[in-house]
XYZ file of C-alpha atoms in Angstrom:
630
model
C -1.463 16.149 -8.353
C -2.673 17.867 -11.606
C -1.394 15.597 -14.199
C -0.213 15.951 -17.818
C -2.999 14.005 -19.155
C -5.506 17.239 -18.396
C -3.008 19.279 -20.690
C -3.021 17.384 -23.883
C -6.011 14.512 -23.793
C -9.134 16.156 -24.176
C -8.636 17.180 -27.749
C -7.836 13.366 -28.625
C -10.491 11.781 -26.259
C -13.035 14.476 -27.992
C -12.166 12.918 -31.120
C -13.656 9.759 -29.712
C -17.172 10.755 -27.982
C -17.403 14.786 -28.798
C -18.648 16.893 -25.865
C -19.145 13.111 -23.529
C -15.531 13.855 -22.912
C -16.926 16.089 -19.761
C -18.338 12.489 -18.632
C -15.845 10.728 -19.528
C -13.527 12.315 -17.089
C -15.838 12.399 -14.510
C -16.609 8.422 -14.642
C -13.044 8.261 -14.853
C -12.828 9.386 -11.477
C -15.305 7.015 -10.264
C -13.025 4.290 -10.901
C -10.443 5.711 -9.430
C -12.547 4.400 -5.990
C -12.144 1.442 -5.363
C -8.209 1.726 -6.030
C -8.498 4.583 -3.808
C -10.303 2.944 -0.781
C -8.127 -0.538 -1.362
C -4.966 1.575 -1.543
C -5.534 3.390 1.283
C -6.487 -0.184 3.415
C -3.234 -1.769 1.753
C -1.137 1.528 3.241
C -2.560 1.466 6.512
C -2.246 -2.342 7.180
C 1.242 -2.258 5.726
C 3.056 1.084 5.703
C 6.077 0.533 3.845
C 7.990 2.413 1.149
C 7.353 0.710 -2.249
C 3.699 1.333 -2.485
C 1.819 -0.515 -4.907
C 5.267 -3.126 -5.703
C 5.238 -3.902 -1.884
C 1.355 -4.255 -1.086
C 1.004 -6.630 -4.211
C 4.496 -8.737 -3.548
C 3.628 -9.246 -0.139
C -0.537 -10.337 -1.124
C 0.104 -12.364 -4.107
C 3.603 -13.365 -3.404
C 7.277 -13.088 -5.122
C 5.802 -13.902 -8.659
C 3.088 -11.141 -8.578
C 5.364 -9.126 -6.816
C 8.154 -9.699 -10.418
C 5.078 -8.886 -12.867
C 3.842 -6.086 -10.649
C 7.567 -4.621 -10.241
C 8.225 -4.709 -14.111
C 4.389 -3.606 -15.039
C 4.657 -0.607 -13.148
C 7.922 0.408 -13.606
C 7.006 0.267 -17.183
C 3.774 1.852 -16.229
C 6.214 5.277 -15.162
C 8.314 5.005 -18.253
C 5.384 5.636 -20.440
C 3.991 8.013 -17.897
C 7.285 10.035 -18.345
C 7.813 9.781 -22.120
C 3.982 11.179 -22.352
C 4.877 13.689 -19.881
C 8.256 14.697 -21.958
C 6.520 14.643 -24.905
C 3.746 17.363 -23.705
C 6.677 19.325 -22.642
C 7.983 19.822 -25.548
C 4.328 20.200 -27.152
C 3.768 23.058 -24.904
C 7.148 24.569 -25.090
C 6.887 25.319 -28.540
C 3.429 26.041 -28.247
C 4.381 28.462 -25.729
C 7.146 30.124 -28.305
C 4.541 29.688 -30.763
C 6.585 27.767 -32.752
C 4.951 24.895 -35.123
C 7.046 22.094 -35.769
C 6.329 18.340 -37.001
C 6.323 15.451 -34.170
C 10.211 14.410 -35.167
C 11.565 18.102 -33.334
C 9.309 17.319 -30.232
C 10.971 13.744 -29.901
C 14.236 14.922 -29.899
C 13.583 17.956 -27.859
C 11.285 15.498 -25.533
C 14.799 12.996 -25.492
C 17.180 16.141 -24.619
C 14.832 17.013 -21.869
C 14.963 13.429 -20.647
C 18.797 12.990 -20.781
C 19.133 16.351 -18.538
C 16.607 15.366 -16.304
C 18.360 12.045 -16.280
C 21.849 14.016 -15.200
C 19.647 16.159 -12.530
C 18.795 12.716 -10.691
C 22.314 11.251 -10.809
C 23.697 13.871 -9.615
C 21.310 13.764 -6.835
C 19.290 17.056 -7.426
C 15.199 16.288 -7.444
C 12.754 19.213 -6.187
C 11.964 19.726 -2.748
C 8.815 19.020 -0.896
C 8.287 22.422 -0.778
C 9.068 23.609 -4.221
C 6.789 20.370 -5.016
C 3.648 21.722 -3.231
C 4.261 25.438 -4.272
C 4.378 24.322 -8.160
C 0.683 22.419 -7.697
C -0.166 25.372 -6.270
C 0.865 27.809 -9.007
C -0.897 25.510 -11.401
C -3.796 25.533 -9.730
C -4.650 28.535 -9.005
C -3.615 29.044 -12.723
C -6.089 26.262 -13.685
C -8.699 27.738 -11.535
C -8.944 30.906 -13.231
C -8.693 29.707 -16.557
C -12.037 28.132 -15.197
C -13.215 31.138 -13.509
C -12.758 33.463 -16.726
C -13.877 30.403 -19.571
C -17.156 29.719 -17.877
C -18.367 33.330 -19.168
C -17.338 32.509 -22.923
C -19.138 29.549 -22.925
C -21.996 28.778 -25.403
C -24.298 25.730 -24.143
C -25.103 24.831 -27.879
C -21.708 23.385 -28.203
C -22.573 20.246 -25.950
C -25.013 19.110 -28.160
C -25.164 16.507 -29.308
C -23.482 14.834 -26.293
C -23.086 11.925 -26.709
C -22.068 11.404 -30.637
C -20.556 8.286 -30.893
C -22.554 5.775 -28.826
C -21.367 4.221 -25.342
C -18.656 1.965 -26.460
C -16.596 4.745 -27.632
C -17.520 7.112 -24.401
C -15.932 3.911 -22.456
C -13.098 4.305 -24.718
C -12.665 7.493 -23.900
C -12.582 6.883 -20.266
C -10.017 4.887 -20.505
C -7.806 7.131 -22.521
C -7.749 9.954 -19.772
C -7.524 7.522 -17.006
C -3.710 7.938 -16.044
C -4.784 11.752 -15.682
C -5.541 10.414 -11.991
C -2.562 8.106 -11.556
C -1.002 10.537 -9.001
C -4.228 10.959 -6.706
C -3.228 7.756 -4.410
C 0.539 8.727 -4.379
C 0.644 9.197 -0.445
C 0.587 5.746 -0.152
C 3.800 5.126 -1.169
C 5.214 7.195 1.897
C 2.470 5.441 4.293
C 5.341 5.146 6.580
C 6.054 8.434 7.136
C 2.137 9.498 7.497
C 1.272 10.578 11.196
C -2.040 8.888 12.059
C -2.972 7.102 8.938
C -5.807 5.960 9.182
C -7.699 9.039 8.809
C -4.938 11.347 6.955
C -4.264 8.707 4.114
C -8.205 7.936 3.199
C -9.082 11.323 3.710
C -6.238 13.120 1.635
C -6.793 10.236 -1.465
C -10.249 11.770 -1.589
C -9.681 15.353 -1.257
C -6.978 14.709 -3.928
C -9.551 13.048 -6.215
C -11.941 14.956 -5.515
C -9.946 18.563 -6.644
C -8.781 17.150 -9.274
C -11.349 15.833 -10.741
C -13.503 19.434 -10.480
C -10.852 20.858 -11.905
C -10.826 18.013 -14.884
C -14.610 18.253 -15.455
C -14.656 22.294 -15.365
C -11.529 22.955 -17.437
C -12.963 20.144 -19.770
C -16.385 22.088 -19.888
C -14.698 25.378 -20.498
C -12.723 23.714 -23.486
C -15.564 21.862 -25.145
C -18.289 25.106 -24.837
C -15.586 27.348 -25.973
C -13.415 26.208 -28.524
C -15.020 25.106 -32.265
C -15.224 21.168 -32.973
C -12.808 21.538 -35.895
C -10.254 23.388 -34.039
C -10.282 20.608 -30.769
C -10.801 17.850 -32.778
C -7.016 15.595 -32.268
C -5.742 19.089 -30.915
C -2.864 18.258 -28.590
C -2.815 21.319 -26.669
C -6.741 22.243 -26.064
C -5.784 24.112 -22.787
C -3.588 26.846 -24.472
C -5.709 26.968 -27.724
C -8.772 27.704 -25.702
C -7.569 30.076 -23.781
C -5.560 31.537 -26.713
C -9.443 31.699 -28.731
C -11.760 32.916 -25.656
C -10.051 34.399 -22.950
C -6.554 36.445 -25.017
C -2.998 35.897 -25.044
C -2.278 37.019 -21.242
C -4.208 33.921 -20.808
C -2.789 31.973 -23.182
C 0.703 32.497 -21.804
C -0.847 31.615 -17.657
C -1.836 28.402 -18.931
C 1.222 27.232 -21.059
C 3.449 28.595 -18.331
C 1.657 25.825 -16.046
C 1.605 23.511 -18.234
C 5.358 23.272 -19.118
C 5.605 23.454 -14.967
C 3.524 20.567 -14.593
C 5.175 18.302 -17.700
C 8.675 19.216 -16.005
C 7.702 18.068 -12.479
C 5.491 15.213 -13.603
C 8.394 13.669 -16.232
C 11.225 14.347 -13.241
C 9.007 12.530 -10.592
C 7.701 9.822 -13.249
C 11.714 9.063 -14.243
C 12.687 9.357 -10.673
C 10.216 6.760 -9.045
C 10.676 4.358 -12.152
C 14.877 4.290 -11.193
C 14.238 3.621 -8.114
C 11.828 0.199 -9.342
C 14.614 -1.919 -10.726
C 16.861 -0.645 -7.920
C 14.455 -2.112 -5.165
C 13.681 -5.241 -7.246
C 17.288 -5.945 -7.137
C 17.616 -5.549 -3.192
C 14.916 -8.358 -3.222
C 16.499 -10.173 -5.219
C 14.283 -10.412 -8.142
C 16.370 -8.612 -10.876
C 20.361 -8.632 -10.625
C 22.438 -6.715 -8.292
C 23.650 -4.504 -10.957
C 20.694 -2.218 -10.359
C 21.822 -2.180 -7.038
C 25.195 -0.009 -7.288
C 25.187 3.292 -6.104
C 27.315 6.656 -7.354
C 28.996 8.849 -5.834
C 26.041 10.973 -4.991
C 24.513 8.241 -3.446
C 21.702 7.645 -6.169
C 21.218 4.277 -8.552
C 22.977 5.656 -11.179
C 22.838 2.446 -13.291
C 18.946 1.713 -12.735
C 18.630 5.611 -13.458
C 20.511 5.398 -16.868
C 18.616 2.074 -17.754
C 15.641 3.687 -17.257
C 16.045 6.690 -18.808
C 17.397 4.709 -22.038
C 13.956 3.189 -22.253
C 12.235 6.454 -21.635
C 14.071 7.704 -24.645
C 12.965 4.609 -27.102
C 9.596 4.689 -26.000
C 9.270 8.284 -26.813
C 10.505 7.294 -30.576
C 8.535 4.200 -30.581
C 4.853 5.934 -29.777
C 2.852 8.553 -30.556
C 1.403 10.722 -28.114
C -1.393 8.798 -28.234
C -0.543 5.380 -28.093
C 1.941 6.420 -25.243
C -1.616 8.053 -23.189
C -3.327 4.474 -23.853
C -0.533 2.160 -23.072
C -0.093 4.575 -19.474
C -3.676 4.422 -18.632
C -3.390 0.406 -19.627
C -1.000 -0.164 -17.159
C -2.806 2.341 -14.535
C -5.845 0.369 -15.068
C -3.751 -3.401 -14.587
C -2.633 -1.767 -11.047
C -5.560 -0.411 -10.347
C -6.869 -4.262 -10.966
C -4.633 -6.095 -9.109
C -4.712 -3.270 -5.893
C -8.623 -4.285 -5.475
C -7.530 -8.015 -6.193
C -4.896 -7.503 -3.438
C -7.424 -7.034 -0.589
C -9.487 -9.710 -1.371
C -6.881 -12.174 -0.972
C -5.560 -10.614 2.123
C -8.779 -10.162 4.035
C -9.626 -14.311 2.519
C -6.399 -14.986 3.547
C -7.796 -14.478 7.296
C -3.987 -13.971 8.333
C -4.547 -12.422 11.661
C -1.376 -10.272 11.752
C -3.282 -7.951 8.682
C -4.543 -5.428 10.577
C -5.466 -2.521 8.733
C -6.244 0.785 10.590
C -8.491 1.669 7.650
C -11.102 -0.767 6.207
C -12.441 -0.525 2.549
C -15.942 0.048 2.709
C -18.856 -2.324 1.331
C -16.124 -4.985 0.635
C -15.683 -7.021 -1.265
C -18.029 -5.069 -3.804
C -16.144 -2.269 -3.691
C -13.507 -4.606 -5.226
C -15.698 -6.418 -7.426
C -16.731 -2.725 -9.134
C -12.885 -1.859 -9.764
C -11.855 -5.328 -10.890
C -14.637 -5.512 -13.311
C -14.222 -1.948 -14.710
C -10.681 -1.467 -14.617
C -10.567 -4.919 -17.108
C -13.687 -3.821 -18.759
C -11.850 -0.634 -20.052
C -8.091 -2.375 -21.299
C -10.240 -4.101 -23.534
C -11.670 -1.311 -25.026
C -8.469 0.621 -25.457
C -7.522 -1.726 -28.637
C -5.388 -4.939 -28.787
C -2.089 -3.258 -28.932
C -2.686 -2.721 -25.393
C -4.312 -6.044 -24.659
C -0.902 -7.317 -25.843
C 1.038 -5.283 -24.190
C -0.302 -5.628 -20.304
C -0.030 -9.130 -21.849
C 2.864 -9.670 -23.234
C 4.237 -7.952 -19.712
C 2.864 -10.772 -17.569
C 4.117 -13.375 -19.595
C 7.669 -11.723 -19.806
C 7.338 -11.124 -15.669
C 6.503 -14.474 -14.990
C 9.299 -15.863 -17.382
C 11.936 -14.131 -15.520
C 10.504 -15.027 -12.502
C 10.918 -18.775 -13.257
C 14.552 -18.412 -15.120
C 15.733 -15.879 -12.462
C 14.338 -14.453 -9.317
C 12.483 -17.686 -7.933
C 16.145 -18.882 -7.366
C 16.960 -15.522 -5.441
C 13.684 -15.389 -2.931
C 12.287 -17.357 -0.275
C 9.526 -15.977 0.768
C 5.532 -16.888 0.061
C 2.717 -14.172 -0.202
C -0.790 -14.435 1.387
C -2.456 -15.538 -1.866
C -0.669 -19.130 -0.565
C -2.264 -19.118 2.483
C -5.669 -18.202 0.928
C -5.105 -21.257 -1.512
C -4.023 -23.780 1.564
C -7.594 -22.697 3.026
C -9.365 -23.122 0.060
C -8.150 -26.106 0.284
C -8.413 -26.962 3.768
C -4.547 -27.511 3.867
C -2.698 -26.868 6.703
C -0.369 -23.496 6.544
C 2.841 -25.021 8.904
C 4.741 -25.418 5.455
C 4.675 -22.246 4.632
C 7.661 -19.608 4.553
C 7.007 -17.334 7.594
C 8.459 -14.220 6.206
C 4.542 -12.543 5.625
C 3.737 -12.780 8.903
C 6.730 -11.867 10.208
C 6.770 -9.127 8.150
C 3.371 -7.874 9.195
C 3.853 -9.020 13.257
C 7.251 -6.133 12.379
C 5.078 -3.760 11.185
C 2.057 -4.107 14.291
C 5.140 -3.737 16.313
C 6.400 -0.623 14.977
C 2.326 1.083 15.142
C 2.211 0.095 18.416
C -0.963 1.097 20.382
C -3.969 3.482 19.774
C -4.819 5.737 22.528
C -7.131 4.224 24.553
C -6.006 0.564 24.209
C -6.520 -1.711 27.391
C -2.877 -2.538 27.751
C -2.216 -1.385 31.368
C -5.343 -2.879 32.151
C -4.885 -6.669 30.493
C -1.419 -6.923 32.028
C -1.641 -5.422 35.455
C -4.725 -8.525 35.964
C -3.016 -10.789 34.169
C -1.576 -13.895 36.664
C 1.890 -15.414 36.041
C 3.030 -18.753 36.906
C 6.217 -20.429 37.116
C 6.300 -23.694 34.699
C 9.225 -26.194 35.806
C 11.725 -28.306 34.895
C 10.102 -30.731 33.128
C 7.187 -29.230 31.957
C 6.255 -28.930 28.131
C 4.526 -26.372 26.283
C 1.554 -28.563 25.298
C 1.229 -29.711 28.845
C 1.220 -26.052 30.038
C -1.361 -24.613 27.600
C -3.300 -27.359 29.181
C -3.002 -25.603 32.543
C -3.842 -23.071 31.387
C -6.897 -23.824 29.683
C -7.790 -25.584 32.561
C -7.493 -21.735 34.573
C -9.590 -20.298 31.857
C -12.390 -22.838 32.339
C -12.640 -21.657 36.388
C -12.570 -18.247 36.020
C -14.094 -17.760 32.426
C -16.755 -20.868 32.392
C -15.130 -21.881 29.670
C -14.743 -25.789 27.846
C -11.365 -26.462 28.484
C -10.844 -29.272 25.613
C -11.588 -26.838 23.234
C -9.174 -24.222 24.357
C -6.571 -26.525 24.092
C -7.568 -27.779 20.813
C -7.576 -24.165 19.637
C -4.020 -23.092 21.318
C -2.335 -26.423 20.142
C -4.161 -26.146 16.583
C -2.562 -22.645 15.819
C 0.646 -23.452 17.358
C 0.825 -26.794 14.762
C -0.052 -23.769 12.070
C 2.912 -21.609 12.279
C 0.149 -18.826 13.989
C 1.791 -18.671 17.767
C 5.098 -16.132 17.331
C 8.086 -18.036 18.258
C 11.359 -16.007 18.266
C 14.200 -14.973 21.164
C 13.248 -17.463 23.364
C 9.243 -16.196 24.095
C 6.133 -17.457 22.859
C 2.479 -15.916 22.137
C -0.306 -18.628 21.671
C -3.313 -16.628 21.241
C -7.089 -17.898 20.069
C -10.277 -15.735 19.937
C -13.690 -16.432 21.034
C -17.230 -15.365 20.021
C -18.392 -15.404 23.556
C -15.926 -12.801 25.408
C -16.335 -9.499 25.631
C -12.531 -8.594 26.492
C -9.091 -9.637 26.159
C -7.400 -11.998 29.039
C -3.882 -12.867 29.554
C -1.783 -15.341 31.609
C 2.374 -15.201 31.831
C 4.144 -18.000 32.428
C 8.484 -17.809 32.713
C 10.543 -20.923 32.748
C 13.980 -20.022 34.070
C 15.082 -23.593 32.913
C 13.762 -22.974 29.161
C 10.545 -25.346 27.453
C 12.187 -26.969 24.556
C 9.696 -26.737 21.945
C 9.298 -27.962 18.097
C 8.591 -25.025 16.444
C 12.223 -22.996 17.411
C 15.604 -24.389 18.068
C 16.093 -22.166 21.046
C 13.965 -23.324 24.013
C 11.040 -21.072 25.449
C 11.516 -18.440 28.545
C 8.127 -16.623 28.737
C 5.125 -17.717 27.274
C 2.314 -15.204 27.030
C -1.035 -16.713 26.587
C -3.491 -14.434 25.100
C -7.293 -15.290 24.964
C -9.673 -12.360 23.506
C -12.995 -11.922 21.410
C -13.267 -12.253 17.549
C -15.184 -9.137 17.743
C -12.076 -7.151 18.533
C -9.368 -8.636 16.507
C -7.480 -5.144 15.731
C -6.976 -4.926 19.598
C -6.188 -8.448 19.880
C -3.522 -8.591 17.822
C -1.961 -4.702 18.709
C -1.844 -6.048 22.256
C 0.408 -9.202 21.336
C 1.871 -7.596 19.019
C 2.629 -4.525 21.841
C 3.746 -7.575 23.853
C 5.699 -9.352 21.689
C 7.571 -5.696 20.904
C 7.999 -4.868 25.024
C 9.338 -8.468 25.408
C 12.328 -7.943 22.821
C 13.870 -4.869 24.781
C 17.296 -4.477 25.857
C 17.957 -6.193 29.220
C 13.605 -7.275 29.309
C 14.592 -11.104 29.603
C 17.257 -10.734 31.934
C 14.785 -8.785 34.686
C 11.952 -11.094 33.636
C 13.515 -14.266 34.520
C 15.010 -12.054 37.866
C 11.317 -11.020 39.215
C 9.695 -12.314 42.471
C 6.340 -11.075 41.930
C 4.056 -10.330 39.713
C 4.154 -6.513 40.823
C 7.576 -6.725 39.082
C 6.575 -8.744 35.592
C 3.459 -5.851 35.464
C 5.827 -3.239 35.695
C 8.703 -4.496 33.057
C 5.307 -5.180 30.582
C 3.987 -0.932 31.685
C 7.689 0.941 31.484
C 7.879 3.878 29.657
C 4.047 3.528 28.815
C 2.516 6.938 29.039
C 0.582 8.231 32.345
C 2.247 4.733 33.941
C 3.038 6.551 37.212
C -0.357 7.141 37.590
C -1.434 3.088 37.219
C -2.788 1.317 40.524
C -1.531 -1.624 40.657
C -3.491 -4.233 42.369
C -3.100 -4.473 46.222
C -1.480 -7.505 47.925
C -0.059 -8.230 51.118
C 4.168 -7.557 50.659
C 3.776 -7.834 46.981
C 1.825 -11.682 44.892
C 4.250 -14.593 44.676
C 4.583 -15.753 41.161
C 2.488 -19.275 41.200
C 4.326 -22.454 40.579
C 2.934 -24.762 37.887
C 4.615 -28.177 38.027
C 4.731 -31.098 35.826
C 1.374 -33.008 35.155
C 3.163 -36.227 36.192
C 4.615 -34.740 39.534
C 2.735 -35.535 42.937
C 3.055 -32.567 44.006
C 0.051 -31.645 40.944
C -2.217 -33.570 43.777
C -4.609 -30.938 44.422
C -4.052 -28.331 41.309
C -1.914 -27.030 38.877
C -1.179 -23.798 40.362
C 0.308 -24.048 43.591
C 1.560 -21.071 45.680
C 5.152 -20.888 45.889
């Protein structure tokens, strides 16, 4: 959680806007928001491992998804050569050994080849050793804070702000990718037991420890140590504490440090193998990333990676390797805010987050704007190089991976409604990627479900009978017992059928529309032993489940068809749906295993309700209506 930035960057950013560098971190944090709040929306409406490669390929489609897979898996590289090369900075500091940068590159590249070994072999920290080593540096950090505050003297923050507001921006985004690690839950959203209030809520406790810790150990180090000696220093931590507070000190903080650099770098160079590994699975780089050791790790995609780890850490200076991290942190950050707009624009009904980004879409807006705002004033070798990365992404993209991936992300269907184009051409792998996920949430407590289904009627359809003609019917039911204009219902079920919006798979349908004008969620079942051949899927149609509900409960809309849909594909469901005389027995295949269902009522009849009959609209036996006891 504490990152390496902390540990070397305020000497360098003080260089750029003197004592401001205590507001620089703190508005540093502010941007973090908006990532923060869209990350944690992105999570809890898709909770996959990936994170940020997954959210954006999935939004912006297979292109995005190429640039966004190479950007941040070069993103980690230079997070991990920074980290390796504050190990080594603080290593000898710790020995108190001074050296020239050369020794720390080649200690920095020793550390990274053994750390490389450690992750082939399959050895990586534990959770637990994890969250006991933030701990240890915490505490560590904390009373480095604690004990500085007293040496402070207040006439060292003035003048504040030395170098004007251009350079205080600058500044900013220097020690941005000191908070690259506050939104990391999201990339095990999966695993997260009621997300929608533990991921939002531990993003900001994350953010906000870290950054009091930031803006006090930065105030501490500015009112302490003397402007000559912090000026460019690249280990302000250990100096100050060296100057103010003694050597016993001196030796707490360096001992964190080095703990910190070695668990950042290992986790930095262990999520970047794993990029190229899982950009091969989808097909976007070659399968050679793919092949795994003996230990069962991606040994190749680790050794790439830690080659270019290596060359970077030759290539920059610490530095340039701290601006060209926070560049790519801030691109992300960018295209994470960008990601919800075109998902919630998209109006794809199957995203469903359980946790909505506030005051969208300025929320957004602010983190766009000020994430770009601050690439540009990092300097033009970083301009080029989040540059020079799309370009490259999207090139191999066009040569390669569009040839290896069929699949379209919701920025498509956002530009088909912009441009009042129909979505039926579309490649239906989003939404059936995000109906797979509502399936696997399943219900909130306290979701209708027993309640919709146990009142919901079923009806036989014929031989004969089509789907269209059907949806009629039932429109037509709807109209009696809702007061409801039946032409427009079926204008509305037939319209999102045409659009590729009704599930169709394993031989059951879901048309489902939403109205302004309801105030809960109806369904009607309908079963056709003989099968409704339909356009839409080569296998013909047993059940059809019709759902009608309100737009101003579209979450619960779609978890109950989507709670539907995922009852409906159970082992043996089909074979006992198309068996059942009554409707007592469809309720009760829909309410199995639910809990508290031995305590449901369900509704009284005389020796159990026949299923109604619905027969062909050109039959005479549709005389009188189009349900007809059976």
């Amino acid at each position: 959680m504490i990152s390496s930035g902390f540990f070397i960057l305020p000497g360098i950013a003080f260089s750029l806007t003197g004592p401001s560098v205590i507001l620089a971190f703190f508005l540093a944090s502010l941007l973090v928001v908006p990532a923060l709040l869209s990350k944690a929306e992105l999570a809890t409406a898709m909770p996959r491992s990936g994170g940020v490669y997954f959210y954006l390929d999935r939004s912006m489609g297979p292109a995005a998804g190429t640039v966004v897979g190479l950007g941040a898996w070069v993103g980690l590289i230079l997070k991990a050569s920074f980290a390796l090369i504050g190990f080594s900075i603080y290593f000898f500091g710790l020995l108190q050994l001074k050296v020239s940068f050369l020794p720390l590159q080649i200690f920095a590249s020793l550390t990274c080849l053994g750390l490389m070994f450690l992750n082939i072999r399959g050895t990586k920290l534990t959770g637990r050793v994890q969250w006991w080593l933030v701990v240890v540096v915490l505490c560590a950090l904390i009373s480095f804070i604690a004990i500085g505050y007293r040496k402070v003297e207040f006439s060292r923050y003035s003048p504040f702000l030395t170098n004007g507001w251009q350079n205080l921006f600058a500044a900013m985004g220097l020690v941005f990718i000191s908070y690259a690690g506050v939104t990391k839950i999201a990339s095990v959203a999966e695993e997260v037991k009621n997300p929608a209030k533990n991921i939002p809520w531990a993003m900001g406790a994350s953010l906000l420890v870290v950054t009091l810790v930031y803006v006090g150990g930065v105030s501490v180090v500015v009112g302490t140590l003397p402007k000559d000696q912090l000026m460019g220093n690249t280990s302000p931590i250990s100096a100050t504490a060296l100057w103010a507070m003694g050597k016993w000190m001196f030796y707490v903080v360096s001992i964190a440090a080095v703990l910190a650099f070695a668990s950042c770098a290992n986790a930095a160079l262990m999520s970047a193998s794993r990029f190229p590994f899982a950009m091969a699975r989808d097909g976007l780089l070659p399968k050679f990333f793919t092949q795994i050791g003996r230990t069962y790790t991606p040994y190749k995609a680790i050794l790439f990676t830690s080659g270019i780890v290596v060359a970077f850490i030759f290539l920059f200076d610490v530095k340039e390797l701290a601006k060209l991290a926070s560049a790519f942190q801030l691109f992300l950050y960018a295209l994470c805010s960008f990601a919800v707009i075109v998902m919630r624009e998209s109006k794809i009904e199957e995203y469903s987050p359980c946790f909505q980004s506030p005051a969208y879409p300025y929320t957004q807006i602010f983190g766009i704007g000020g994430c770009l705002l601050l690439i540009t004033l990092l300097g033009i070798v970083e301009i080029l190089f989040c540059l020079g990365a799309i370009f490259f992404g999207m090139l191999w993209f066009y040569i390669y991976a569009r040839k290896q991936v069929k699949r379209e992300g919701a920025f498509q269907w956002l530009w088909n409604r912009v441009r009042q184009k129909k979505s039926d051409t579309l490649h239906p792998s989003l939404i059936q990627d995000l109906r797979q996920i509502q399936k696997e949430k399943g219900l909130k407590e306290g979701d209708p479900f027993k309640e919709i289904v146990c009142k919901a009627p079923v009806f036989e359809i014929e031989t004969g009978e089509t789907l269209e003609n059907f949806l009629a019917q039932v429109s037509e039911y709807f109209k009696n017992t809702l007061n409801i204009e039946k032409t427009e219902l079926i204008d509305k079920f037939l319209i999102q059928n045409k659009m590729g919006n009704t599930p169709v798979e394993a031989g059951i349908a879901i048309p489902h529309h939403r109205l302004d004008n309801l105030g809960e969620i109806h369904l009607v079942i309908g079963r056709s032993r003989h099968g409704l051949k339909v356009e839409e899927s080569q296998d013909p149609l047993y059940a059809v489940f019709v759902i009608l509900g309100c737009s101003n409960l579209s979450d619960l809309h779609i978890r109950i068809l989507a709670e539907l849909a995922r009852r409906a594909e159970q082992e043996n469901f089909m074979d006992l749906f198309l068996q059942a005389e009554t409707e007592e027995e469809v309720h009760t295949l829909f309410l199995e295993n639910l809990p508290d269902t031995e305590k449901i009522q369900i509704l009284p009849n005389e020796g159990g309700k026949k299923i109604k009959r619905i027969v062909p609209l050109n039959s005479d036996q549709n005389s009188s209506s189009p349900f007809s006891p059976s």
